[in-house]
Amino acid sequence: MNSHELNAICDVCKNPIADGAGNVWIDKADLSRAERGVKEWEDAQREAARERDGVVMYSADDLLAYPEAARWAVTHRACDPEPDTSAYSFEVHRCRTWAELVDWTAHLMGKTWLQVTDWNVLLEEATAARGHRISPSVKPKIR
């Protein structure tokens, strides 16, 4: 057993990732796709709002058409399905404690593209101890 508060779980093989053996990463092409999709969706919503005298309303169809978020991946280097892709990444050993996860979150909040990613889902998975991507060694007590 390790002394880490948080474990990295490989998306591909579903096994824990040792320090120095893997990364948390997001494909830059996926980021661009998500950013383009959100911009196009927002432009369409603004156009529809103009047609409704400036009133912004979202139908269920509008919300269902919202673009899919770019997905953060956590993989062993050996399991990385696209090792040569252009990605924003950091090594898993830099995200082994809750404090480090908060620090990474604060750092990423400075990126203009964070809102088009599923970083929030990664955080929710960690706090729920679902055993995906970033998972606590001990389930946290959340009030």
mmCIF file of N, CA and C in Angstrom:
data_model
loop_
_atom_site.group_PDB
_atom_site.id
_atom_site.type_symbol
_atom_site.label_atom_id
_atom_site.label_comp_id
_atom_site.label_asym_id
_atom_site.label_seq_id
_atom_site.Cartn_x
_atom_site.Cartn_y
_atom_site.Cartn_z
ATOM 1 N N MET A 1 0.847 -1.193 0.000
ATOM 2 C CA MET A 1 0.000 0.000 0.000
ATOM 3 C C MET A 1 0.883 1.243 0.000
ATOM 4 N N ASN A 2 0.478 2.256 -0.730
ATOM 5 C CA ASN A 2 1.271 3.477 -0.787
ATOM 6 C C ASN A 2 0.783 4.479 0.261
ATOM 7 N N SER A 3 1.522 5.550 0.385
ATOM 8 C CA SER A 3 1.155 6.581 1.362
ATOM 9 C C SER A 3 0.445 7.764 0.709
ATOM 10 N N HIS A 4 0.050 7.607 -0.544
ATOM 11 C CA HIS A 4 -0.617 8.697 -1.253
ATOM 12 C C HIS A 4 -2.050 8.873 -0.764
ATOM 13 N N GLU A 5 -2.486 10.137 -0.677
ATOM 14 C CA GLU A 5 -3.898 10.419 -0.394
ATOM 15 C C GLU A 5 -4.741 10.136 -1.634
ATOM 16 N N LEU A 6 -4.156 10.381 -2.800
ATOM 17 C CA LEU A 6 -4.854 10.192 -4.069
ATOM 18 C C LEU A 6 -4.069 9.228 -4.949
ATOM 19 N N ASN A 7 -4.785 8.388 -5.644
ATOM 20 C CA ASN A 7 -4.177 7.452 -6.583
ATOM 21 C C ASN A 7 -4.634 7.811 -7.983
ATOM 22 N N ALA A 8 -3.753 7.598 -8.924
ATOM 23 C CA ALA A 8 -4.096 7.767 -10.330
ATOM 24 C C ALA A 8 -4.440 6.385 -10.872
ATOM 25 N N ILE A 9 -5.591 6.288 -11.538
ATOM 26 C CA ILE A 9 -6.051 5.024 -12.101
ATOM 27 C C ILE A 9 -6.065 5.164 -13.620
ATOM 28 N N CYS A 10 -5.400 4.257 -14.306
ATOM 29 C CA CYS A 10 -5.287 4.321 -15.766
ATOM 30 C C CYS A 10 -6.640 4.108 -16.431
ATOM 31 N N ASP A 11 -6.978 5.000 -17.349
ATOM 32 C CA ASP A 11 -8.220 4.887 -18.122
ATOM 33 C C ASP A 11 -8.247 3.635 -18.995
ATOM 34 N N VAL A 12 -7.085 3.162 -19.396
ATOM 35 C CA VAL A 12 -7.013 2.053 -20.343
ATOM 36 C C VAL A 12 -7.022 0.699 -19.628
ATOM 37 N N CYS A 13 -6.054 0.465 -18.737
ATOM 38 C CA CYS A 13 -5.943 -0.846 -18.097
ATOM 39 C C CYS A 13 -6.630 -0.920 -16.734
ATOM 40 N N LYS A 14 -7.064 0.238 -16.221
ATOM 41 C CA LYS A 14 -7.789 0.340 -14.944
ATOM 42 C C LYS A 14 -6.932 0.002 -13.719
ATOM 43 N N ASN A 15 -5.617 0.001 -13.877
ATOM 44 C CA ASN A 15 -4.707 -0.259 -12.769
ATOM 45 C C ASN A 15 -4.108 1.039 -12.246
ATOM 46 N N PRO A 16 -3.680 1.042 -10.967
ATOM 47 C CA PRO A 16 -3.035 2.236 -10.410
ATOM 48 C C PRO A 16 -1.748 2.570 -11.177
ATOM 49 N N ILE A 17 -1.440 3.853 -11.186
ATOM 50 C CA ILE A 17 -0.246 4.337 -11.877
ATOM 51 C C ILE A 17 0.780 4.762 -10.832
ATOM 52 N N ALA A 18 1.970 4.176 -10.886
ATOM 53 C CA ALA A 18 3.049 4.517 -9.958
ATOM 54 C C ALA A 18 3.643 5.872 -10.342
ATOM 55 N N ASP A 19 4.267 6.513 -9.367
ATOM 56 C CA ASP A 19 4.971 7.766 -9.650
ATOM 57 C C ASP A 19 5.959 7.548 -10.782
ATOM 58 N N GLY A 20 5.990 8.489 -11.715
ATOM 59 C CA GLY A 20 6.905 8.417 -12.840
ATOM 60 C C GLY A 20 6.444 7.539 -13.993
ATOM 61 N N ALA A 21 5.274 6.902 -13.851
ATOM 62 C CA ALA A 21 4.833 5.955 -14.883
ATOM 63 C C ALA A 21 3.661 6.447 -15.724
ATOM 64 N N GLY A 22 3.145 7.654 -15.455
ATOM 65 C CA GLY A 22 2.003 8.102 -16.230
ATOM 66 C C GLY A 22 1.690 9.567 -16.061
ATOM 67 N N ASN A 23 0.655 9.999 -16.782
ATOM 68 C CA ASN A 23 0.298 11.413 -16.831
ATOM 69 C C ASN A 23 -1.205 11.636 -16.728
ATOM 70 N N VAL A 24 -1.549 12.834 -16.298
ATOM 71 C CA VAL A 24 -2.894 13.392 -16.419
ATOM 72 C C VAL A 24 -2.788 14.326 -17.622
ATOM 73 N N TRP A 25 -3.656 14.148 -18.618
ATOM 74 C CA TRP A 25 -3.474 14.926 -19.843
ATOM 75 C C TRP A 25 -4.790 15.170 -20.568
ATOM 76 N N ILE A 26 -4.726 16.171 -21.443
ATOM 77 C CA ILE A 26 -5.869 16.479 -22.297
ATOM 78 C C ILE A 26 -5.338 16.797 -23.688
ATOM 79 N N ASP A 27 -5.964 16.227 -24.685
ATOM 80 C CA ASP A 27 -5.566 16.388 -26.075
ATOM 81 C C ASP A 27 -5.892 17.813 -26.538
ATOM 82 N N LYS A 28 -4.900 18.504 -27.056
ATOM 83 C CA LYS A 28 -5.116 19.883 -27.512
ATOM 84 C C LYS A 28 -6.087 19.969 -28.686
ATOM 85 N N ALA A 29 -6.123 18.952 -29.537
ATOM 86 C CA ALA A 29 -7.088 18.943 -30.648
ATOM 87 C C ALA A 29 -8.510 18.819 -30.092
ATOM 88 N N ASP A 30 -8.691 18.023 -29.045
ATOM 89 C CA ASP A 30 -9.998 17.888 -28.405
ATOM 90 C C ASP A 30 -10.407 19.205 -27.747
ATOM 91 N N LEU A 31 -9.428 19.902 -27.160
ATOM 92 C CA LEU A 31 -9.705 21.226 -26.590
ATOM 93 C C LEU A 31 -10.192 22.189 -27.669
ATOM 94 N N SER A 32 -9.514 22.203 -28.804
ATOM 95 C CA SER A 32 -9.906 23.094 -29.900
ATOM 96 C C SER A 32 -11.305 22.763 -30.391
ATOM 97 N N ARG A 33 -11.612 21.465 -30.534
ATOM 98 C CA ARG A 33 -12.944 21.041 -30.961
ATOM 99 C C ARG A 33 -13.999 21.523 -29.975
ATOM 100 N N ALA A 34 -13.745 21.352 -28.688
ATOM 101 C CA ALA A 34 -14.711 21.762 -27.667
ATOM 102 C C ALA A 34 -14.883 23.282 -27.658
ATOM 103 N N GLU A 35 -13.787 24.027 -27.766
ATOM 104 C CA GLU A 35 -13.881 25.492 -27.785
ATOM 105 C C GLU A 35 -14.684 25.971 -28.991
ATOM 106 N N ARG A 36 -14.405 25.397 -30.162
ATOM 107 C CA ARG A 36 -15.154 25.754 -31.382
ATOM 108 C C ARG A 36 -16.630 25.436 -31.212
ATOM 109 N N GLY A 37 -16.913 24.259 -30.687
ATOM 110 C CA GLY A 37 -18.298 23.834 -30.505
ATOM 111 C C GLY A 37 -19.066 24.744 -29.563
ATOM 112 N N VAL A 38 -18.438 25.138 -28.457
ATOM 113 C CA VAL A 38 -19.099 26.031 -27.498
ATOM 114 C C VAL A 38 -19.335 27.392 -28.138
ATOM 115 N N LYS A 39 -18.339 27.903 -28.871
ATOM 116 C CA LYS A 39 -18.511 29.203 -29.531
ATOM 117 C C LYS A 39 -19.666 29.156 -30.525
ATOM 118 N N GLU A 40 -19.724 28.100 -31.333
ATOM 119 C CA GLU A 40 -20.811 27.971 -32.306
ATOM 120 C C GLU A 40 -22.162 27.858 -31.594
ATOM 121 N N TRP A 41 -22.219 27.098 -30.500
ATOM 122 C CA TRP A 41 -23.461 26.942 -29.734
ATOM 123 C C TRP A 41 -23.898 28.288 -29.152
ATOM 124 N N GLU A 42 -22.940 29.019 -28.554
ATOM 125 C CA GLU A 42 -23.263 30.328 -27.977
ATOM 126 C C GLU A 42 -23.701 31.320 -29.051
ATOM 127 N N ASP A 43 -23.037 31.311 -30.205
ATOM 128 C CA ASP A 43 -23.432 32.200 -31.298
ATOM 129 C C ASP A 43 -24.866 31.903 -31.740
ATOM 130 N N ALA A 44 -25.198 30.619 -31.843
ATOM 131 C CA ALA A 44 -26.559 30.233 -32.236
ATOM 132 C C ALA A 44 -27.570 30.683 -31.185
ATOM 133 N N GLN A 45 -27.210 30.614 -29.912
ATOM 134 C CA GLN A 45 -28.117 31.027 -28.846
ATOM 135 C C GLN A 45 -28.322 32.548 -28.861
ATOM 136 N N ARG A 46 -27.240 33.287 -29.135
ATOM 137 C CA ARG A 46 -27.368 34.747 -29.237
ATOM 138 C C ARG A 46 -28.272 35.132 -30.396
ATOM 139 N N GLU A 47 -28.116 34.453 -31.524
ATOM 140 C CA GLU A 47 -28.956 34.724 -32.695
ATOM 141 C C GLU A 47 -30.424 34.422 -32.368
ATOM 142 N N ALA A 48 -30.676 33.310 -31.708
ATOM 143 C CA ALA A 48 -32.048 32.955 -31.325
ATOM 144 C C ALA A 48 -32.608 33.972 -30.332
ATOM 145 N N ALA A 49 -31.775 34.480 -29.423
ATOM 146 C CA ALA A 49 -32.232 35.477 -28.441
ATOM 147 C C ALA A 49 -32.614 36.775 -29.156
ATOM 148 N N ARG A 50 -31.865 37.154 -30.201
ATOM 149 C CA ARG A 50 -32.218 38.365 -30.966
ATOM 150 C C ARG A 50 -33.590 38.197 -31.595
ATOM 151 N N GLU A 51 -33.876 37.009 -32.057
ATOM 152 C CA GLU A 51 -35.177 36.742 -32.671
ATOM 153 C C GLU A 51 -36.303 36.757 -31.647
ATOM 154 N N ARG A 52 -35.959 36.619 -30.368
ATOM 155 C CA ARG A 52 -36.966 36.649 -29.297
ATOM 156 C C ARG A 52 -36.871 37.967 -28.533
ATOM 157 N N ASP A 53 -36.526 39.037 -29.214
ATOM 158 C CA ASP A 53 -36.413 40.364 -28.608
ATOM 159 C C ASP A 53 -35.422 40.396 -27.450
ATOM 160 N N GLY A 54 -34.327 39.684 -27.584
ATOM 161 C CA GLY A 54 -33.268 39.735 -26.592
ATOM 162 C C GLY A 54 -33.469 38.844 -25.382
ATOM 163 N N VAL A 55 -34.556 38.120 -25.333
ATOM 164 C CA VAL A 55 -34.810 37.237 -24.199
ATOM 165 C C VAL A 55 -34.057 35.923 -24.432
ATOM 166 N N VAL A 56 -33.231 35.557 -23.460
ATOM 167 C CA VAL A 56 -32.475 34.316 -23.575
ATOM 168 C C VAL A 56 -33.258 33.196 -22.910
ATOM 169 N N MET A 57 -33.643 32.225 -23.714
ATOM 170 C CA MET A 57 -34.341 31.041 -23.213
ATOM 171 C C MET A 57 -33.671 29.828 -23.834
ATOM 172 N N TYR A 58 -33.570 28.782 -23.069
ATOM 173 C CA TYR A 58 -32.990 27.549 -23.585
ATOM 174 C C TYR A 58 -34.044 26.457 -23.550
ATOM 175 N N SER A 59 -34.225 25.813 -24.666
ATOM 176 C CA SER A 59 -35.125 24.661 -24.713
ATOM 177 C C SER A 59 -34.321 23.420 -24.322
ATOM 178 N N ALA A 60 -35.027 22.346 -24.093
ATOM 179 C CA ALA A 60 -34.354 21.081 -23.801
ATOM 180 C C ALA A 60 -33.464 20.691 -24.979
ATOM 181 N N ASP A 61 -33.940 20.931 -26.198
ATOM 182 C CA ASP A 61 -33.135 20.617 -27.384
ATOM 183 C C ASP A 61 -31.856 21.459 -27.420
ATOM 184 N N ASP A 62 -31.971 22.744 -27.026
ATOM 185 C CA ASP A 62 -30.787 23.605 -26.969
ATOM 186 C C ASP A 62 -29.753 23.023 -26.014
ATOM 187 N N LEU A 63 -30.225 22.636 -24.833
ATOM 188 C CA LEU A 63 -29.307 22.114 -23.821
ATOM 189 C C LEU A 63 -28.713 20.772 -24.232
ATOM 190 N N LEU A 64 -29.509 19.946 -24.893
ATOM 191 C CA LEU A 64 -28.995 18.666 -25.367
ATOM 192 C C LEU A 64 -27.972 18.839 -26.488
ATOM 193 N N ALA A 65 -28.051 19.958 -27.195
ATOM 194 C CA ALA A 65 -27.120 20.230 -28.297
ATOM 195 C C ALA A 65 -25.808 20.849 -27.813
ATOM 196 N N TYR A 66 -25.701 21.120 -26.491
ATOM 197 C CA TYR A 66 -24.470 21.708 -25.964
ATOM 198 C C TYR A 66 -23.317 20.747 -26.249
ATOM 199 N N PRO A 67 -22.191 21.263 -26.745
ATOM 200 C CA PRO A 67 -21.081 20.396 -27.142
ATOM 201 C C PRO A 67 -20.504 19.592 -25.975
ATOM 202 N N GLU A 68 -20.024 18.422 -26.303
ATOM 203 C CA GLU A 68 -19.379 17.557 -25.321
ATOM 204 C C GLU A 68 -18.069 18.186 -24.864
ATOM 205 N N ALA A 69 -17.796 18.072 -23.584
ATOM 206 C CA ALA A 69 -16.568 18.626 -23.013
ATOM 207 C C ALA A 69 -15.351 17.821 -23.471
ATOM 208 N N ALA A 70 -14.223 18.500 -23.553
ATOM 209 C CA ALA A 70 -12.960 17.805 -23.797
ATOM 210 C C ALA A 70 -12.647 17.004 -22.531
ATOM 211 N N ARG A 71 -12.203 15.778 -22.698
ATOM 212 C CA ARG A 71 -12.027 14.870 -21.570
ATOM 213 C C ARG A 71 -10.576 14.766 -21.132
ATOM 214 N N TRP A 72 -10.363 14.928 -19.831
ATOM 215 C CA TRP A 72 -9.060 14.680 -19.238
ATOM 216 C C TRP A 72 -8.833 13.174 -19.193
ATOM 217 N N ALA A 73 -7.633 12.762 -19.502
ATOM 218 C CA ALA A 73 -7.270 11.351 -19.450
ATOM 219 C C ALA A 73 -6.190 11.150 -18.393
ATOM 220 N N VAL A 74 -6.174 9.966 -17.830
ATOM 221 C CA VAL A 74 -5.133 9.559 -16.893
ATOM 222 C C VAL A 74 -4.665 8.196 -17.374
ATOM 223 N N THR A 75 -3.405 8.122 -17.795
ATOM 224 C CA THR A 75 -2.913 6.869 -18.361
ATOM 225 C C THR A 75 -1.465 6.600 -17.977
ATOM 226 N N HIS A 76 -1.142 5.295 -17.949
ATOM 227 C CA HIS A 76 0.262 4.904 -17.918
ATOM 228 C C HIS A 76 0.874 5.382 -19.238
ATOM 229 N N ARG A 77 2.141 5.691 -19.233
ATOM 230 C CA ARG A 77 2.778 6.039 -20.508
ATOM 231 C C ARG A 77 2.667 4.869 -21.494
ATOM 232 N N ALA A 78 2.813 3.648 -20.991
ATOM 233 C CA ALA A 78 2.757 2.467 -21.849
ATOM 234 C C ALA A 78 1.355 2.209 -22.399
ATOM 235 N N CYS A 79 0.324 2.722 -21.727
ATOM 236 C CA CYS A 79 -1.065 2.507 -22.167
ATOM 237 C C CYS A 79 -1.614 3.660 -22.999
ATOM 238 N N ASP A 80 -0.870 4.753 -23.092
ATOM 239 C CA ASP A 80 -1.353 5.944 -23.791
ATOM 240 C C ASP A 80 -1.707 5.577 -25.235
ATOM 241 N N PRO A 81 -2.998 5.722 -25.610
ATOM 242 C CA PRO A 81 -3.397 5.337 -26.964
ATOM 243 C C PRO A 81 -2.864 6.266 -28.051
ATOM 244 N N GLU A 82 -2.473 7.465 -27.684
ATOM 245 C CA GLU A 82 -1.955 8.421 -28.661
ATOM 246 C C GLU A 82 -0.718 9.117 -28.091
ATOM 247 N N PRO A 83 0.393 8.399 -27.949
ATOM 248 C CA PRO A 83 1.565 8.977 -27.283
ATOM 249 C C PRO A 83 2.189 10.173 -28.004
ATOM 250 N N ASP A 84 1.924 10.314 -29.289
ATOM 251 C CA ASP A 84 2.527 11.407 -30.047
ATOM 252 C C ASP A 84 1.602 12.607 -30.218
ATOM 253 N N THR A 85 0.423 12.565 -29.584
ATOM 254 C CA THR A 85 -0.526 13.667 -29.732
ATOM 255 C C THR A 85 -0.027 14.892 -28.970
ATOM 256 N N SER A 86 -0.413 16.049 -29.444
ATOM 257 C CA SER A 86 -0.093 17.290 -28.753
ATOM 258 C C SER A 86 -1.064 17.429 -27.582
ATOM 259 N N ALA A 87 -0.519 17.444 -26.368
ATOM 260 C CA ALA A 87 -1.374 17.439 -25.184
ATOM 261 C C ALA A 87 -0.843 18.396 -24.128
ATOM 262 N N TYR A 88 -1.762 18.848 -23.284
ATOM 263 C CA TYR A 88 -1.395 19.559 -22.061
ATOM 264 C C TYR A 88 -1.364 18.466 -20.997
ATOM 265 N N SER A 89 -0.235 18.292 -20.327
ATOM 266 C CA SER A 89 -0.147 17.177 -19.387
ATOM 267 C C SER A 89 0.729 17.514 -18.187
ATOM 268 N N PHE A 90 0.536 16.722 -17.145
ATOM 269 C CA PHE A 90 1.441 16.746 -15.991
ATOM 270 C C PHE A 90 1.523 15.336 -15.432
ATOM 271 N N GLU A 91 2.649 15.046 -14.794
ATOM 272 C CA GLU A 91 2.870 13.705 -14.268
ATOM 273 C C GLU A 91 1.987 13.451 -13.053
ATOM 274 N N VAL A 92 1.546 12.198 -12.916
ATOM 275 C CA VAL A 92 0.622 11.863 -11.832
ATOM 276 C C VAL A 92 1.216 12.128 -10.450
ATOM 277 N N HIS A 93 2.532 12.030 -10.310
ATOM 278 C CA HIS A 93 3.114 12.253 -8.981
ATOM 279 C C HIS A 93 2.950 13.696 -8.502
ATOM 280 N N ARG A 94 2.550 14.587 -9.393
ATOM 281 C CA ARG A 94 2.336 15.989 -9.011
ATOM 282 C C ARG A 94 0.918 16.233 -8.512
ATOM 283 N N CYS A 95 0.140 15.166 -8.395
ATOM 284 C CA CYS A 95 -1.269 15.286 -7.998
ATOM 285 C C CYS A 95 -1.630 14.131 -7.055
ATOM 286 N N ARG A 96 -0.848 13.949 -5.999
ATOM 287 C CA ARG A 96 -1.023 12.812 -5.095
ATOM 288 C C ARG A 96 -1.711 13.167 -3.775
ATOM 289 N N THR A 97 -1.921 14.454 -3.526
ATOM 290 C CA THR A 97 -2.596 14.869 -2.296
ATOM 291 C C THR A 97 -3.753 15.791 -2.656
ATOM 292 N N TRP A 98 -4.669 15.952 -1.704
ATOM 293 C CA TRP A 98 -5.782 16.885 -1.939
ATOM 294 C C TRP A 98 -5.242 18.290 -2.156
ATOM 295 N N ALA A 99 -4.210 18.669 -1.413
ATOM 296 C CA ALA A 99 -3.626 20.013 -1.581
ATOM 297 C C ALA A 99 -3.062 20.186 -2.979
ATOM 298 N N GLU A 100 -2.406 19.165 -3.506
ATOM 299 C CA GLU A 100 -1.874 19.252 -4.870
ATOM 300 C C GLU A 100 -2.996 19.313 -5.901
ATOM 301 N N LEU A 101 -4.075 18.574 -5.656
ATOM 302 C CA LEU A 101 -5.220 18.627 -6.568
ATOM 303 C C LEU A 101 -5.851 20.018 -6.568
ATOM 304 N N VAL A 102 -5.968 20.627 -5.389
ATOM 305 C CA VAL A 102 -6.485 21.998 -5.295
ATOM 306 C C VAL A 102 -5.532 22.956 -6.002
ATOM 307 N N ASP A 103 -4.222 22.765 -5.808
ATOM 308 C CA ASP A 103 -3.237 23.628 -6.448
ATOM 309 C C ASP A 103 -3.329 23.523 -7.971
ATOM 310 N N TRP A 104 -3.483 22.289 -8.505
ATOM 311 C CA TRP A 104 -3.649 22.129 -9.944
ATOM 312 C C TRP A 104 -4.935 22.785 -10.422
ATOM 313 N N THR A 105 -5.983 22.649 -9.625
ATOM 314 C CA THR A 105 -7.251 23.273 -10.005
ATOM 315 C C THR A 105 -7.094 24.783 -10.089
ATOM 316 N N ALA A 106 -6.445 25.370 -9.093
ATOM 317 C CA ALA A 106 -6.211 26.822 -9.109
ATOM 318 C C ALA A 106 -5.380 27.212 -10.325
ATOM 319 N N HIS A 107 -4.358 26.442 -10.635
ATOM 320 C CA HIS A 107 -3.528 26.717 -11.806
ATOM 321 C C HIS A 107 -4.359 26.647 -13.090
ATOM 322 N N LEU A 108 -5.155 25.587 -13.215
ATOM 323 C CA LEU A 108 -5.959 25.402 -14.430
ATOM 324 C C LEU A 108 -7.047 26.456 -14.573
ATOM 325 N N MET A 109 -7.516 27.006 -13.461
ATOM 326 C CA MET A 109 -8.541 28.058 -13.534
ATOM 327 C C MET A 109 -8.026 29.291 -14.271
ATOM 328 N N GLY A 110 -6.722 29.422 -14.391
ATOM 329 C CA GLY A 110 -6.134 30.517 -15.155
ATOM 330 C C GLY A 110 -6.122 30.266 -16.652
ATOM 331 N N LYS A 111 -6.470 29.063 -17.065
ATOM 332 C CA LYS A 111 -6.510 28.718 -18.486
ATOM 333 C C LYS A 111 -7.881 29.073 -19.057
ATOM 334 N N THR A 112 -7.891 29.723 -20.199
ATOM 335 C CA THR A 112 -9.163 30.144 -20.797
ATOM 336 C C THR A 112 -10.015 28.967 -21.247
ATOM 337 N N TRP A 113 -9.408 27.814 -21.407
ATOM 338 C CA TRP A 113 -10.110 26.659 -21.955
ATOM 339 C C TRP A 113 -10.642 25.695 -20.893
ATOM 340 N N LEU A 114 -10.373 25.930 -19.624
ATOM 341 C CA LEU A 114 -10.773 24.963 -18.597
ATOM 342 C C LEU A 114 -12.268 24.678 -18.614
ATOM 343 N N GLN A 115 -13.085 25.707 -18.855
ATOM 344 C CA GLN A 115 -14.541 25.518 -18.805
ATOM 345 C C GLN A 115 -15.073 24.600 -19.897
ATOM 346 N N VAL A 116 -14.285 24.313 -20.944
ATOM 347 C CA VAL A 116 -14.765 23.400 -21.991
ATOM 348 C C VAL A 116 -14.250 21.981 -21.762
ATOM 349 N N THR A 117 -13.698 21.729 -20.568
ATOM 350 C CA THR A 117 -13.196 20.400 -20.228
ATOM 351 C C THR A 117 -14.070 19.767 -19.152
ATOM 352 N N ASP A 118 -13.800 18.519 -18.873
ATOM 353 C CA ASP A 118 -14.537 17.819 -17.814
ATOM 354 C C ASP A 118 -13.746 17.757 -16.495
ATOM 355 N N TRP A 119 -12.898 18.754 -16.249
ATOM 356 C CA TRP A 119 -12.130 18.788 -14.999
ATOM 357 C C TRP A 119 -13.074 18.718 -13.798
ATOM 358 N N ASN A 120 -14.220 19.384 -13.890
ATOM 359 C CA ASN A 120 -15.192 19.335 -12.794
ATOM 360 C C ASN A 120 -15.663 17.903 -12.538
ATOM 361 N N VAL A 121 -15.820 17.120 -13.581
ATOM 362 C CA VAL A 121 -16.239 15.724 -13.429
ATOM 363 C C VAL A 121 -15.115 14.926 -12.767
ATOM 364 N N LEU A 122 -13.872 15.170 -13.177
ATOM 365 C CA LEU A 122 -12.733 14.510 -12.549
ATOM 366 C C LEU A 122 -12.717 14.799 -11.049
ATOM 367 N N LEU A 123 -12.968 16.048 -10.662
ATOM 368 C CA LEU A 123 -13.010 16.413 -9.242
ATOM 369 C C LEU A 123 -14.172 15.720 -8.528
ATOM 370 N N GLU A 124 -15.330 15.703 -9.163
ATOM 371 C CA GLU A 124 -16.496 15.041 -8.560
ATOM 372 C C GLU A 124 -16.246 13.554 -8.373
ATOM 373 N N GLU A 125 -15.618 12.914 -9.357
ATOM 374 C CA GLU A 125 -15.276 11.500 -9.233
ATOM 375 C C GLU A 125 -14.333 11.269 -8.056
ATOM 376 N N ALA A 126 -13.360 12.154 -7.898
ATOM 377 C CA ALA A 126 -12.406 12.003 -6.800
ATOM 378 C C ALA A 126 -13.100 12.147 -5.445
ATOM 379 N N THR A 127 -13.951 13.144 -5.312
ATOM 380 C CA THR A 127 -14.606 13.354 -4.017
ATOM 381 C C THR A 127 -15.636 12.276 -3.715
ATOM 382 N N ALA A 128 -16.193 11.649 -4.747
ATOM 383 C CA ALA A 128 -17.156 10.564 -4.546
ATOM 384 C C ALA A 128 -16.456 9.210 -4.415
ATOM 385 N N ALA A 129 -15.141 9.201 -4.579
ATOM 386 C CA ALA A 129 -14.339 7.977 -4.488
ATOM 387 C C ALA A 129 -14.863 6.903 -5.440
ATOM 388 N N ARG A 130 -15.073 7.294 -6.686
ATOM 389 C CA ARG A 130 -15.617 6.356 -7.672
ATOM 390 C C ARG A 130 -14.571 5.427 -8.288
ATOM 391 N N GLY A 131 -13.292 5.658 -7.978
ATOM 392 C CA GLY A 131 -12.264 4.768 -8.495
ATOM 393 C C GLY A 131 -11.856 5.008 -9.924
ATOM 394 N N HIS A 132 -12.156 6.198 -10.443
ATOM 395 C CA HIS A 132 -11.780 6.555 -11.805
ATOM 396 C C HIS A 132 -10.722 7.650 -11.780
ATOM 397 N N ARG A 133 -9.879 7.657 -12.758
ATOM 398 C CA ARG A 133 -8.870 8.689 -13.001
ATOM 399 C C ARG A 133 -8.097 9.071 -11.743
ATOM 400 N N ILE A 134 -8.635 9.950 -10.930
ATOM 401 C CA ILE A 134 -8.008 10.327 -9.661
ATOM 402 C C ILE A 134 -8.934 9.824 -8.560
ATOM 403 N N SER A 135 -8.410 8.980 -7.701
ATOM 404 C CA SER A 135 -9.255 8.338 -6.699
ATOM 405 C C SER A 135 -8.564 8.390 -5.330
ATOM 406 N N PRO A 136 -9.303 8.740 -4.299
ATOM 407 C CA PRO A 136 -8.693 8.817 -2.966
ATOM 408 C C PRO A 136 -8.378 7.432 -2.396
ATOM 409 N N SER A 137 -7.328 7.359 -1.596
ATOM 410 C CA SER A 137 -6.994 6.121 -0.902
ATOM 411 C C SER A 137 -8.075 5.803 0.123
ATOM 412 N N VAL A 138 -8.612 6.856 0.734
ATOM 413 C CA VAL A 138 -9.689 6.728 1.713
ATOM 414 C C VAL A 138 -10.786 7.691 1.300
ATOM 415 N N LYS A 139 -12.027 7.212 1.257
ATOM 416 C CA LYS A 139 -13.133 8.058 0.845
ATOM 417 C C LYS A 139 -13.226 9.279 1.767
ATOM 418 N N PRO A 140 -13.270 10.489 1.183
ATOM 419 C CA PRO A 140 -13.335 11.694 2.006
ATOM 420 C C PRO A 140 -14.693 11.851 2.685
ATOM 421 N N LYS A 141 -14.667 12.478 3.849
ATOM 422 C CA LYS A 141 -15.912 12.787 4.547
ATOM 423 C C LYS A 141 -16.327 14.195 4.140
ATOM 424 N N ILE A 142 -17.430 14.285 3.405
ATOM 425 C CA ILE A 142 -17.922 15.570 2.913
ATOM 426 C C ILE A 142 -19.245 15.841 3.582
ATOM 427 N N ARG A 143 -19.367 17.018 4.154
ATOM 428 C CA ARG A 143 -20.610 17.363 4.854
ATOM 429 C C ARG A 143 -21.706 17.663 3.894
#
